PDB file of C-alpha atoms in Angstrom:
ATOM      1  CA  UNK L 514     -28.165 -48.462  30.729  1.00  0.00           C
ATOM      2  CA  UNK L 515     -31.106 -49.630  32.401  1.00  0.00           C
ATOM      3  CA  UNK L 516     -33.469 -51.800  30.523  1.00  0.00           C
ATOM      4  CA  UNK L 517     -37.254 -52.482  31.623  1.00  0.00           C
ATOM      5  CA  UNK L 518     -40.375 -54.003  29.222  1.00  0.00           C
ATOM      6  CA  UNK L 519     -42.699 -50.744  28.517  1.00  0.00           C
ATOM      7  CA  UNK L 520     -45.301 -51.731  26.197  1.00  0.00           C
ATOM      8  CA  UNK L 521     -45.801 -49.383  23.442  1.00  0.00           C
ATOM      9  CA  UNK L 522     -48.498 -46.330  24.025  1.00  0.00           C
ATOM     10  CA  UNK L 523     -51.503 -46.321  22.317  1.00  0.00           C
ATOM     11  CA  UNK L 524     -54.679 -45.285  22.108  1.00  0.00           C
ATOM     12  CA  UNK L 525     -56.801 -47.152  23.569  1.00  0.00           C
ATOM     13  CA  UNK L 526     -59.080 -48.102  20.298  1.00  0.00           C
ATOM     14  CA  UNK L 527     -56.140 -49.354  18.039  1.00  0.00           C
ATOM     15  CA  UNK L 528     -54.387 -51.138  21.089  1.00  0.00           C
ATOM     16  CA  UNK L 529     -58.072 -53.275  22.070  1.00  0.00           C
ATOM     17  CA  UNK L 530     -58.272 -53.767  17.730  1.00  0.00           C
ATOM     18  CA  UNK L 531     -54.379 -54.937  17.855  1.00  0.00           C
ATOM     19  CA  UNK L 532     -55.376 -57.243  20.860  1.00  0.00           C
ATOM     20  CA  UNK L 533     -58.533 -58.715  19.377  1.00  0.00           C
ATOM     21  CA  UNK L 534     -56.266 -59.461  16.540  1.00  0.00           C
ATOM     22  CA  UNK L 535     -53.129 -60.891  17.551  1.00  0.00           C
ATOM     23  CA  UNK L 536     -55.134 -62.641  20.421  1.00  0.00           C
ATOM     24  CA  UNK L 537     -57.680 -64.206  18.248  1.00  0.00           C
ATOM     25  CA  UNK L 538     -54.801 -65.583  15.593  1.00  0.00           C
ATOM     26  CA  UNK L 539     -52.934 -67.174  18.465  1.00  0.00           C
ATOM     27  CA  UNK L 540     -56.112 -69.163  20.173  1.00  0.00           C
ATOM     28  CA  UNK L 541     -56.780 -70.096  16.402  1.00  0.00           C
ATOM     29  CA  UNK L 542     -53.757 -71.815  16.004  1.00  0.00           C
ATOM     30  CA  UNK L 543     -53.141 -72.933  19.559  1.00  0.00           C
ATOM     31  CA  UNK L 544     -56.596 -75.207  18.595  1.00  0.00           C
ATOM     32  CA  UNK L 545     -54.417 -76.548  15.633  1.00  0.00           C
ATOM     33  CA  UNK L 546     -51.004 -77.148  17.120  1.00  0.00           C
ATOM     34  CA  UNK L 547     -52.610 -78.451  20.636  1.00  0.00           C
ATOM     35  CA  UNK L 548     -56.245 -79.811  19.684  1.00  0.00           C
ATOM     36  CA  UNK L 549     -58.272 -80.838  22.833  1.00  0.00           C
ATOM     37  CA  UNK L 550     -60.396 -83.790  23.331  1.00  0.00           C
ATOM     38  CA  UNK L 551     -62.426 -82.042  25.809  1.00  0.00           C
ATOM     39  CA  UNK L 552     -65.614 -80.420  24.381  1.00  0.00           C
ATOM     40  CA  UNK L 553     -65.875 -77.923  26.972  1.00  0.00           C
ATOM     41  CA  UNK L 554     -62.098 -76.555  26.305  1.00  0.00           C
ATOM     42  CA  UNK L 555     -63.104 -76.647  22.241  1.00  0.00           C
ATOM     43  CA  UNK L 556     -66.472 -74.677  22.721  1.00  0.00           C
ATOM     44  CA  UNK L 557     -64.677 -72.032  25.382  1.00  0.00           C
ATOM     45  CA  UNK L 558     -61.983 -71.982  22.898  1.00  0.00           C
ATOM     46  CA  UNK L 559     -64.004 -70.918  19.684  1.00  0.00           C
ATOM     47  CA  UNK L 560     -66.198 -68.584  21.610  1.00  0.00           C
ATOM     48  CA  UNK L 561     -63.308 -66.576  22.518  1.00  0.00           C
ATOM     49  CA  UNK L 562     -61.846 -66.687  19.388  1.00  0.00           C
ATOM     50  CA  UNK L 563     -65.465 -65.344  18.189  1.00  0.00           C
ATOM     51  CA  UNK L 564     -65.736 -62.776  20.739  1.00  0.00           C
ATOM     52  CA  UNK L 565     -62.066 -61.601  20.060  1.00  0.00           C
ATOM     53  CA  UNK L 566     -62.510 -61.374  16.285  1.00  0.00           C
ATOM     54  CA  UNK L 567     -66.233 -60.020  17.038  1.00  0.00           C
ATOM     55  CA  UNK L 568     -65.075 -57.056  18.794  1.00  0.00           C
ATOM     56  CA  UNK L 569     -62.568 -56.191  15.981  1.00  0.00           C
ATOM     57  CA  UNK L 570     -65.266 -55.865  13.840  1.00  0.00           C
ATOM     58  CA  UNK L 571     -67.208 -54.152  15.569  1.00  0.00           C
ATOM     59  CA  UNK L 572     -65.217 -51.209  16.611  1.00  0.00           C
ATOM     60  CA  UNK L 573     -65.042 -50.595  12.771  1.00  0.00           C
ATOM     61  CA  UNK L 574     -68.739 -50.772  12.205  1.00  0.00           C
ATOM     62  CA  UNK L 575     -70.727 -49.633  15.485  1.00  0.00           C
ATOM     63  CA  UNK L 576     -70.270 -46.265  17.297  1.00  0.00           C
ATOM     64  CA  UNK L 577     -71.600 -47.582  20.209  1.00  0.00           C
ATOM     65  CA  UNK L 578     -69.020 -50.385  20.835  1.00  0.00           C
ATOM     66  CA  UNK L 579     -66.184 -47.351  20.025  1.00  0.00           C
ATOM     67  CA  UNK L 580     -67.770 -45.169  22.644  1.00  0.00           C
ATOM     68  CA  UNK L 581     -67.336 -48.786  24.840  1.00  0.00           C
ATOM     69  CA  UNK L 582     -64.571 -50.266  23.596  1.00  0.00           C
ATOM     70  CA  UNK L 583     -63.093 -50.743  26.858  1.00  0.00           C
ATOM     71  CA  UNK L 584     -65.906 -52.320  28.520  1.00  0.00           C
ATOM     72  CA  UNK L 585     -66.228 -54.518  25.657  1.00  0.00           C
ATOM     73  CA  UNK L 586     -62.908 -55.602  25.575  1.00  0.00           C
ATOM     74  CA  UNK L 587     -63.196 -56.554  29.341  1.00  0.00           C
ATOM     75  CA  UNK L 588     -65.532 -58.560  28.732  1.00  0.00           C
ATOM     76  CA  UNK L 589     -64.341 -60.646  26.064  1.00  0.00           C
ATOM     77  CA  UNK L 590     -61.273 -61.026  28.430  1.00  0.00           C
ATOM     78  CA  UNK L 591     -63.624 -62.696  31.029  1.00  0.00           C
ATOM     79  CA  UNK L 592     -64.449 -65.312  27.804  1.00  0.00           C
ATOM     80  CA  UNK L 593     -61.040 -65.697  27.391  1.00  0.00           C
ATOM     81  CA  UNK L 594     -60.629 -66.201  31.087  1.00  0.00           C
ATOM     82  CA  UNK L 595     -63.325 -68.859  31.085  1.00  0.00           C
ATOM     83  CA  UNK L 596     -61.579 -70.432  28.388  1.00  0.00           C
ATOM     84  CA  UNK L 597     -58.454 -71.074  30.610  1.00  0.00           C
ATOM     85  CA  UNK L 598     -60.379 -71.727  33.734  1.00  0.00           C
ATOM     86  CA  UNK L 599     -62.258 -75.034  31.685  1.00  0.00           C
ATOM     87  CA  UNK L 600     -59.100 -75.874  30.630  1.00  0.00           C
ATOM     88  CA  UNK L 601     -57.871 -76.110  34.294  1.00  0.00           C
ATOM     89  CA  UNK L 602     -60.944 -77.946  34.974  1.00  0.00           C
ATOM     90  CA  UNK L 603     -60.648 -80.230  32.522  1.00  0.00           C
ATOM     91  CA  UNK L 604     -56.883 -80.805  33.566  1.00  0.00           C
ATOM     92  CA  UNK L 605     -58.168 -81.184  37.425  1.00  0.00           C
ATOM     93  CA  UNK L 606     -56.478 -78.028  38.658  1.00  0.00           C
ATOM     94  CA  UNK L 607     -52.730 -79.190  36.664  1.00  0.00           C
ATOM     95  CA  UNK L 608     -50.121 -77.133  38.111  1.00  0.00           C
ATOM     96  CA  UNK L 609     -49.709 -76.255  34.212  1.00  0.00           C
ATOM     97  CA  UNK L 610     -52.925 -75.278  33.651  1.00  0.00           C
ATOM     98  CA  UNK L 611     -52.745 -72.943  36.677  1.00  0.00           C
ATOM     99  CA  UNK L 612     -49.496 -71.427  36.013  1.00  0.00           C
ATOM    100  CA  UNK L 613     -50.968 -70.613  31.973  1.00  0.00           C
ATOM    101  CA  UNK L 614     -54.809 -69.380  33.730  1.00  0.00           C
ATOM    102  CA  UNK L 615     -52.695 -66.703  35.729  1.00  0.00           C
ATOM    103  CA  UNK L 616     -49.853 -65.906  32.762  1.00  0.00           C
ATOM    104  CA  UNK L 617     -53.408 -65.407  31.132  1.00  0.00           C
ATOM    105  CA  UNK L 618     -54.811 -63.465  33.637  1.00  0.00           C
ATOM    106  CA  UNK L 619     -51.958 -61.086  33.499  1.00  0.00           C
ATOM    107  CA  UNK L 620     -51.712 -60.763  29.717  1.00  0.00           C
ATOM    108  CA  UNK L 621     -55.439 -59.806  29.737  1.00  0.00           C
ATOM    109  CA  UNK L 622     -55.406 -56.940  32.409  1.00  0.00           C
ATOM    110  CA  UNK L 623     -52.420 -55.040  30.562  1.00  0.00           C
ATOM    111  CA  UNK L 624     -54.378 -54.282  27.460  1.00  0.00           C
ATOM    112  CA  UNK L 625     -56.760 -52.506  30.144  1.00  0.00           C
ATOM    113  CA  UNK L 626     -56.765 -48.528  30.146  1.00  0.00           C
ATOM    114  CA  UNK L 627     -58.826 -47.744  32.910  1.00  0.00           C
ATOM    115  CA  UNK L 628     -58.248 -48.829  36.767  1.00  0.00           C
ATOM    116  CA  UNK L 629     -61.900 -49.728  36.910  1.00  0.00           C
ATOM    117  CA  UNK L 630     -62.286 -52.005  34.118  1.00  0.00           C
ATOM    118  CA  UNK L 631     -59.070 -53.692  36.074  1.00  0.00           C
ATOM    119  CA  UNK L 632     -60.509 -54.022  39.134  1.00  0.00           C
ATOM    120  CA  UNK L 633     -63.801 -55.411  37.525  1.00  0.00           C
ATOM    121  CA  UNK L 634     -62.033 -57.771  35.406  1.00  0.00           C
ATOM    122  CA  UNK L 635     -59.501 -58.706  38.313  1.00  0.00           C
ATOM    123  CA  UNK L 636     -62.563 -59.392  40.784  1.00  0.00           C
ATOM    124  CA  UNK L 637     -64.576 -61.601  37.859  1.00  0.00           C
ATOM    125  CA  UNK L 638     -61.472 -63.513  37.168  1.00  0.00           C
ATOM    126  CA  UNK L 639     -60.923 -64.479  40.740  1.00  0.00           C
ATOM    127  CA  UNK L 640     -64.269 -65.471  41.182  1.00  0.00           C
ATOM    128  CA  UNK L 641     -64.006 -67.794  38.504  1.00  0.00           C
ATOM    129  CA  UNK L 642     -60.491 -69.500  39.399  1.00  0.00           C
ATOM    130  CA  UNK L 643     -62.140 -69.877  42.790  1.00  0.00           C
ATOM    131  CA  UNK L 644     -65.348 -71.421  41.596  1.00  0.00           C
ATOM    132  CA  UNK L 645     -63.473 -73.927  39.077  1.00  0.00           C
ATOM    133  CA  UNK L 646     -61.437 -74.997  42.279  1.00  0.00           C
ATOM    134  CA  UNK L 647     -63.962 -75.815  44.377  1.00  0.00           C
ATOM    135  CA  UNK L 648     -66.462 -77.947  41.112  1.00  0.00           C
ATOM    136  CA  UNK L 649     -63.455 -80.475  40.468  1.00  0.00           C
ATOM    137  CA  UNK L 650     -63.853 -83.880  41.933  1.00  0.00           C
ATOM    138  CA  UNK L 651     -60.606 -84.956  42.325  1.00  0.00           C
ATOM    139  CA  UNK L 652     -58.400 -82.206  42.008  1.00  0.00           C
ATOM    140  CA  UNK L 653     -54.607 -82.345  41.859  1.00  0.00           C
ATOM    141  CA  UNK L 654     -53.750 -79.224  43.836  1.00  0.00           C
ATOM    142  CA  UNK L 655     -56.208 -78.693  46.762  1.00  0.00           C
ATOM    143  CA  UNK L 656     -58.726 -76.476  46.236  1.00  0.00           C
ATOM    144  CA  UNK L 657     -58.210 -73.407  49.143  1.00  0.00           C
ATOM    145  CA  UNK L 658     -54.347 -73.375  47.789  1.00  0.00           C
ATOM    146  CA  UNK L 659     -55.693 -72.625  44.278  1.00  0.00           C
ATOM    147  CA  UNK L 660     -58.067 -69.686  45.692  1.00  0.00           C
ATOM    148  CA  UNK L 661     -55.653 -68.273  48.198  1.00  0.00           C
ATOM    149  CA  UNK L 662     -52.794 -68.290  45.497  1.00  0.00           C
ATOM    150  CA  UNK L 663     -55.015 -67.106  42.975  1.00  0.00           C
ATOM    151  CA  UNK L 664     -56.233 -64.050  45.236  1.00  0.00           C
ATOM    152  CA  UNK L 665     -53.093 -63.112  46.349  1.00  0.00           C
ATOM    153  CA  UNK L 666     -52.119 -63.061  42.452  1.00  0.00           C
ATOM    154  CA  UNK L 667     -54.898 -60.563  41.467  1.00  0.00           C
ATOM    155  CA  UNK L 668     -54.864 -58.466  44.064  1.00  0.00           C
ATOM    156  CA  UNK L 669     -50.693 -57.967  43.489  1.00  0.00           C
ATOM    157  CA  UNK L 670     -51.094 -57.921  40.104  1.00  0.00           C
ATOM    158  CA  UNK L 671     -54.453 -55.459  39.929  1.00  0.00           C
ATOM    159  CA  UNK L 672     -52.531 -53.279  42.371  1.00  0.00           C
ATOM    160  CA  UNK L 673     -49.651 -53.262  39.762  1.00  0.00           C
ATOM    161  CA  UNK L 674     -51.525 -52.938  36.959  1.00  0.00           C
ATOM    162  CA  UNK L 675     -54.095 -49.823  38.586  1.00  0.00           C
ATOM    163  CA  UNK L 676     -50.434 -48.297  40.086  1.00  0.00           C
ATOM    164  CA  UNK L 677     -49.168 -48.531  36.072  1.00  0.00           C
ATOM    165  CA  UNK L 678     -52.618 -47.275  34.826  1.00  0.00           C
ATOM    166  CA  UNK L 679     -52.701 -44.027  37.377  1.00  0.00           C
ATOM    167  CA  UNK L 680     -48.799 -43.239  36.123  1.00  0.00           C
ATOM    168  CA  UNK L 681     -50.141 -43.225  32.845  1.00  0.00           C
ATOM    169  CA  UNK L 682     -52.683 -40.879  33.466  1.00  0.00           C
ATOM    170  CA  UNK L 683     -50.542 -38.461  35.033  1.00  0.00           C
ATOM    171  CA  UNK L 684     -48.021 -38.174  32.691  1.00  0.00           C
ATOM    172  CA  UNK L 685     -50.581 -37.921  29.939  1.00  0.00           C
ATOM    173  CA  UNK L 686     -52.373 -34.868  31.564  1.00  0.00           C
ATOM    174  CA  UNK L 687     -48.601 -33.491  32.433  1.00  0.00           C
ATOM    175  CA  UNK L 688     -47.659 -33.780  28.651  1.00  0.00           C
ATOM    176  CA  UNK L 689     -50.998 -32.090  27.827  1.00  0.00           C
ATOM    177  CA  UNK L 690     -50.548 -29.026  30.602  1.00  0.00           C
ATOM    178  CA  UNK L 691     -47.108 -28.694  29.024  1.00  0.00           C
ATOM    179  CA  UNK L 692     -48.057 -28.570  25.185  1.00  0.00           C
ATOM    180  CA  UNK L 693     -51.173 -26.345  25.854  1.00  0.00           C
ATOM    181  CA  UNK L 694     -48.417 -24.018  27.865  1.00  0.00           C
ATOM    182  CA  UNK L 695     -46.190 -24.081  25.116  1.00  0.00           C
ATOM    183  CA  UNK L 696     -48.936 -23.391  21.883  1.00  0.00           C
ATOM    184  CA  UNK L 697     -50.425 -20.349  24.019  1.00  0.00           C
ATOM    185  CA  UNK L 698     -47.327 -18.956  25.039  1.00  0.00           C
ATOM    186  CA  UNK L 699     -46.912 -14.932  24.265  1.00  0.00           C
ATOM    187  CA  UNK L 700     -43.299 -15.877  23.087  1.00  0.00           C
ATOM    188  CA  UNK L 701     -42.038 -17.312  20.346  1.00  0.00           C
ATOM    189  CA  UNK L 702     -40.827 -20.905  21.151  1.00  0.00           C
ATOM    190  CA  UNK L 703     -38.559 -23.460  19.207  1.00  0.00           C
ATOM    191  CA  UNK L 704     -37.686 -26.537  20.313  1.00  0.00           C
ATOM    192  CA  UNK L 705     -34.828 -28.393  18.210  1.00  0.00           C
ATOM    193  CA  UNK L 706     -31.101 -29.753  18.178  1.00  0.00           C
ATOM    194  CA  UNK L 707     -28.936 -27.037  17.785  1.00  0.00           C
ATOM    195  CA  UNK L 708     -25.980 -29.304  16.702  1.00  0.00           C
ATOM    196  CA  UNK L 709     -27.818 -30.722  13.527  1.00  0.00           C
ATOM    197  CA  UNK L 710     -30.280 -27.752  12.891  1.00  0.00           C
ATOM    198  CA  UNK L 711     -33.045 -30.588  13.218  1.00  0.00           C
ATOM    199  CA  UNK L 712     -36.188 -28.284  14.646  1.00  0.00           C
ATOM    200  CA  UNK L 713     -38.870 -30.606  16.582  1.00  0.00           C
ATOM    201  CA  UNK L 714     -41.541 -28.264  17.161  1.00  0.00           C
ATOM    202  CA  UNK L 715     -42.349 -24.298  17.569  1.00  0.00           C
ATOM    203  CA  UNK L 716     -45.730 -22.894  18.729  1.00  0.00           C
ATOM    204  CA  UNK L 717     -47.619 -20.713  16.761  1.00  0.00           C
ATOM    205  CA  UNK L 718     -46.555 -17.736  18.207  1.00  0.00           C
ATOM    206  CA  UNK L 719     -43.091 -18.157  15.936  1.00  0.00           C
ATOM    207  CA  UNK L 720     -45.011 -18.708  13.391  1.00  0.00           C
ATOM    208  CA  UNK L 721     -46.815 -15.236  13.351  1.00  0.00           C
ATOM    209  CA  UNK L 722     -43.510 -13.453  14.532  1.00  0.00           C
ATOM    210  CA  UNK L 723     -41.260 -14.837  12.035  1.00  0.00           C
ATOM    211  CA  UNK L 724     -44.150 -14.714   9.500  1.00  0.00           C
ATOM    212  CA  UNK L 725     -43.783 -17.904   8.251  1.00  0.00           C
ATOM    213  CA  UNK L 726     -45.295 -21.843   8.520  1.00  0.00           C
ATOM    214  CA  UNK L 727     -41.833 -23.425   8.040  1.00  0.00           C
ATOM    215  CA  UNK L 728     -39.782 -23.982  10.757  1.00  0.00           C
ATOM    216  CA  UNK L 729     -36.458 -24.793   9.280  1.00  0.00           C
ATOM    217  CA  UNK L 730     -36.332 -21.498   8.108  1.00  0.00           C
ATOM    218  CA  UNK L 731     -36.974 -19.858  11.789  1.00  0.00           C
ATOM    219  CA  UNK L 732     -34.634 -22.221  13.044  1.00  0.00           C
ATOM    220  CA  UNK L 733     -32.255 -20.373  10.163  1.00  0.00           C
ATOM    221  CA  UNK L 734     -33.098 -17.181  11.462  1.00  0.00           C
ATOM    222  CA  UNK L 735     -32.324 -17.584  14.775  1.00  0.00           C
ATOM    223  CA  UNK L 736     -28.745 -19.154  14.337  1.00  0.00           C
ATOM    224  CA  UNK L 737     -28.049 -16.413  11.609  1.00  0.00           C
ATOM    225  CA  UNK L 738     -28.750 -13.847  14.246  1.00  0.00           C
ATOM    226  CA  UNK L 739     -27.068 -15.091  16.617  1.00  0.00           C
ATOM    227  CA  UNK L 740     -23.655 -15.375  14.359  1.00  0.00           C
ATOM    228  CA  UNK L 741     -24.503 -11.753  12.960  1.00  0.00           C
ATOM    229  CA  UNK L 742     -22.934 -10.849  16.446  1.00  0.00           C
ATOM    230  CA  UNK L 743     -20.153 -13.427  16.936  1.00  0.00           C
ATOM    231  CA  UNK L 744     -17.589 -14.504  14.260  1.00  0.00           C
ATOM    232  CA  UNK L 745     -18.885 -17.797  12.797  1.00  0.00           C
ATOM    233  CA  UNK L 746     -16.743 -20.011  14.626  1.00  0.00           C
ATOM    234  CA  UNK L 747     -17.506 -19.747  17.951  1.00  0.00           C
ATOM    235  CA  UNK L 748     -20.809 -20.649  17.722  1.00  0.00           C
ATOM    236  CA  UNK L 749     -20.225 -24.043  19.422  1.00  0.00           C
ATOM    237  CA  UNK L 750     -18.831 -21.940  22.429  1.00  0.00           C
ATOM    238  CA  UNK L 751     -22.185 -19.352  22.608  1.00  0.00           C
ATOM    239  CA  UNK L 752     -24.053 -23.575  22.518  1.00  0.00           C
ATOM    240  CA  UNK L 753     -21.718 -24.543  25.737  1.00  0.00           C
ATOM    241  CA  UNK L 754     -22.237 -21.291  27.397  1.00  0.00           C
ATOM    242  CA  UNK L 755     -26.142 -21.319  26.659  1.00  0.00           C
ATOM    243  CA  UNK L 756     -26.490 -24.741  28.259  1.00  0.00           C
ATOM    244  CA  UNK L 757     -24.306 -24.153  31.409  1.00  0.00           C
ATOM    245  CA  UNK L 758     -25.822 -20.308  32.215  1.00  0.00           C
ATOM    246  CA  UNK L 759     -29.372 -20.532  32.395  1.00  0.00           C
ATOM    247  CA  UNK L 760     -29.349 -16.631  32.608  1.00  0.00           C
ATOM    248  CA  UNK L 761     -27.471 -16.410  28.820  1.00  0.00           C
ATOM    249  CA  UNK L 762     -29.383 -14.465  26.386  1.00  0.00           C
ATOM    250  CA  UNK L 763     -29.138 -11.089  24.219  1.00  0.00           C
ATOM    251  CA  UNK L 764     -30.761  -9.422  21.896  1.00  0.00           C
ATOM    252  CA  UNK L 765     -30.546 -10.248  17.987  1.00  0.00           C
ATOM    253  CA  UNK L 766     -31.987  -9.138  14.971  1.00  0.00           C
ATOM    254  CA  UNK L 767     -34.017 -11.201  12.893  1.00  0.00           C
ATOM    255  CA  UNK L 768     -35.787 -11.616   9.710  1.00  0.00           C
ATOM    256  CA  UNK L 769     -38.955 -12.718   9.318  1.00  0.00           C
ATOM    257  CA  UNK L 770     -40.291 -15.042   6.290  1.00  0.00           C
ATOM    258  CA  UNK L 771     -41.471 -11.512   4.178  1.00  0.00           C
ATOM    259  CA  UNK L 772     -38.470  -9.484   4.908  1.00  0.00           C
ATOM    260  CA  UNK L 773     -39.227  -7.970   7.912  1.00  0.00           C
ATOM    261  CA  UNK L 774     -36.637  -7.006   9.787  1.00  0.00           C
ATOM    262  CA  UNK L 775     -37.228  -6.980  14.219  1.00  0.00           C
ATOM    263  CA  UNK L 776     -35.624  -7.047  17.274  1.00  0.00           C
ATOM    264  CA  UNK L 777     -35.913  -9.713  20.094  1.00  0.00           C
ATOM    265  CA  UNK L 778     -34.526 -11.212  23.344  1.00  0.00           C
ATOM    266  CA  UNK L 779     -33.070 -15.219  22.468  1.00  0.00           C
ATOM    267  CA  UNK L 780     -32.552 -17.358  25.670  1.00  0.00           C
ATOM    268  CA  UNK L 781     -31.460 -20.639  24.931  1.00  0.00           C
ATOM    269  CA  UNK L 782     -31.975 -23.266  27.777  1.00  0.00           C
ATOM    270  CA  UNK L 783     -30.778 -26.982  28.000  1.00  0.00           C
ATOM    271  CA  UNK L 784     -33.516 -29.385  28.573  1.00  0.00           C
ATOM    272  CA  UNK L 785     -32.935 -32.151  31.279  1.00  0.00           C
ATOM    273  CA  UNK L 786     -31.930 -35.383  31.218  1.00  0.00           C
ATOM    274  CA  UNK L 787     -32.877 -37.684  29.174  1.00  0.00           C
ATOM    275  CA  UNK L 788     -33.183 -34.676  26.354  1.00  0.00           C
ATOM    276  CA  UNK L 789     -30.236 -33.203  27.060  1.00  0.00           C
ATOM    277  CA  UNK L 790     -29.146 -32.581  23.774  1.00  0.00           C
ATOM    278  CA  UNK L 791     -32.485 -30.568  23.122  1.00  0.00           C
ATOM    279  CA  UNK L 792     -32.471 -26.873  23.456  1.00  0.00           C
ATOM    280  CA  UNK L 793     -35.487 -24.705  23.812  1.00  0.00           C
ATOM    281  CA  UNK L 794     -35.100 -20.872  22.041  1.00  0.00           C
ATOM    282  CA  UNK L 795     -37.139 -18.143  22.765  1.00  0.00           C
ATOM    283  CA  UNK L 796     -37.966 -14.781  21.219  1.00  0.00           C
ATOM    284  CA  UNK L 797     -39.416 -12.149  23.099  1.00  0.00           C
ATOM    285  CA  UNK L 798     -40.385  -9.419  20.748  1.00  0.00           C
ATOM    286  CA  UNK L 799     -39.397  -5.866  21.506  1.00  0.00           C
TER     287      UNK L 799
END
């Protein structure tokens, strides 16, 4: 089994608000576990921690910053940026310092949704790390190492991030071809597990054919008609035989939810991997 980090998928208000939260709480008690002596790292600190908390209040209170969110939210990552890049001034460009800007850097683009808030937040940030390297007096780490390192780092990781982004997109606009293909279909369609009788979803076309809003009971239907034609213990074997023939299918009687009695044409067909256990049933009317 392969395993790979996938962060979860949400929409893009209650992810920034989740953010703004969690992100805020940690810089609050990063100032208490690791206080700072420099003023500059103590003011850059609270201000992000107010512009973090600040923008979770905000998207409950003003439209405007909703309709924004994500422009908002890149900006407050350029205060938390500046945050990191006084505390690597501060530290005269400490290979620690560094390593945490860039960790931050990173942390801040992912909780992007758009590949042009990336790329404006990506080309901001650099210009900061670059600026901060070049105003230190006596840096540790030379000063064109930190902004060649530091553009190589957002352009790979902007890249990575847009690249993730664009996937995103397209399988979001894939899953919303496929679900407007499936509610408007002129068939009656049923996904669900035929193995447990668990029924996931079935368009409303079922619904008006079988007459009915609850879907266990269609699901009922359908198995019932198909074992009014076979004795009741093969029905395991008609399963195998629907998911290795993509051609099986026959015609059944059903019931609908007020008694009505029809005729249609059930295919079954196995879904592919990884729902292979799924099975899509459909009823053409006749």
């Amino acid at each position: 089994m392969q395993w790979r980090l996938k962060l979860p998928d949400l929409e893009p208000l209650t992810s920034y608000r989740l953010i703004a939260a969690l992100g805020g709480t940690a810089l609050l008690a990063a100032g208490f576990v690791n206080p700072s002596d420099a003023s500059l790292i103590v003011v850059w600190r609270y201000l992000a921690i107010v512009s973090m908390f600040g923008l979770l209040t905000l998207t409950f209170t003003s439209k405007w910053i909703r309709r924004h969110v994500g422009w908002m939210a890149c900006a407050v990552n350029l205060v938390v940026v500046a945050y990191l890049c006084a505390m690597l001034y501060a530290t005269d460009l400490a290979a620690d310092s560094l390593i945490a800007s860039f960790v931050g850097v990173l942390i801040c683009g992912m909780v992007l949704h758009r590949v042009v808030l990336v790329v404006v937040f990506m080309t901001v940030a650099a210009a900061m790390h670059v600026a901060v390297a070049y105003s230190v007096a006596q840096p540790v780490i030379e000063p064109i190492s930190v902004a060649v390192n530091t553009v190589l780092y957002v352009l790979l990781v902007g890249t990575m991030l847009a690249m993730q982004i664009s996937a995103r997109e397209r399988r979001r606009n894939s899953e919303s071809l496929m679900s407007a293909i499936f509610d408007q279909s002129s068939d009656a369609l049923i996904y669900g597990y035929p193995d447990t009788g668990d029924v996931v979803r079935a368009n409303p076309r079922a619904r008006q054919l079988f007459e009915t809003d609850d879907e266990t009971f269609i699901a009922d239907q359908i198995r019932d008609a198909v074992l009014s034609r076979h004795p009741a213990d093969s029905l395991q074997g008609i399963l195998d035989q629907a998911r290795s023939d993509p051609s099986w299918g026959e015609v059944c009687e059903f019931h609908s939810g007020l008694g009505r009695r029809f005729f249609g044409n059930l295919a079954l067909r196995r879904l592919a991997e990884p729902y292979h256990n799924l099975m899509l049933a459909r009823v053409t009317d006749m």
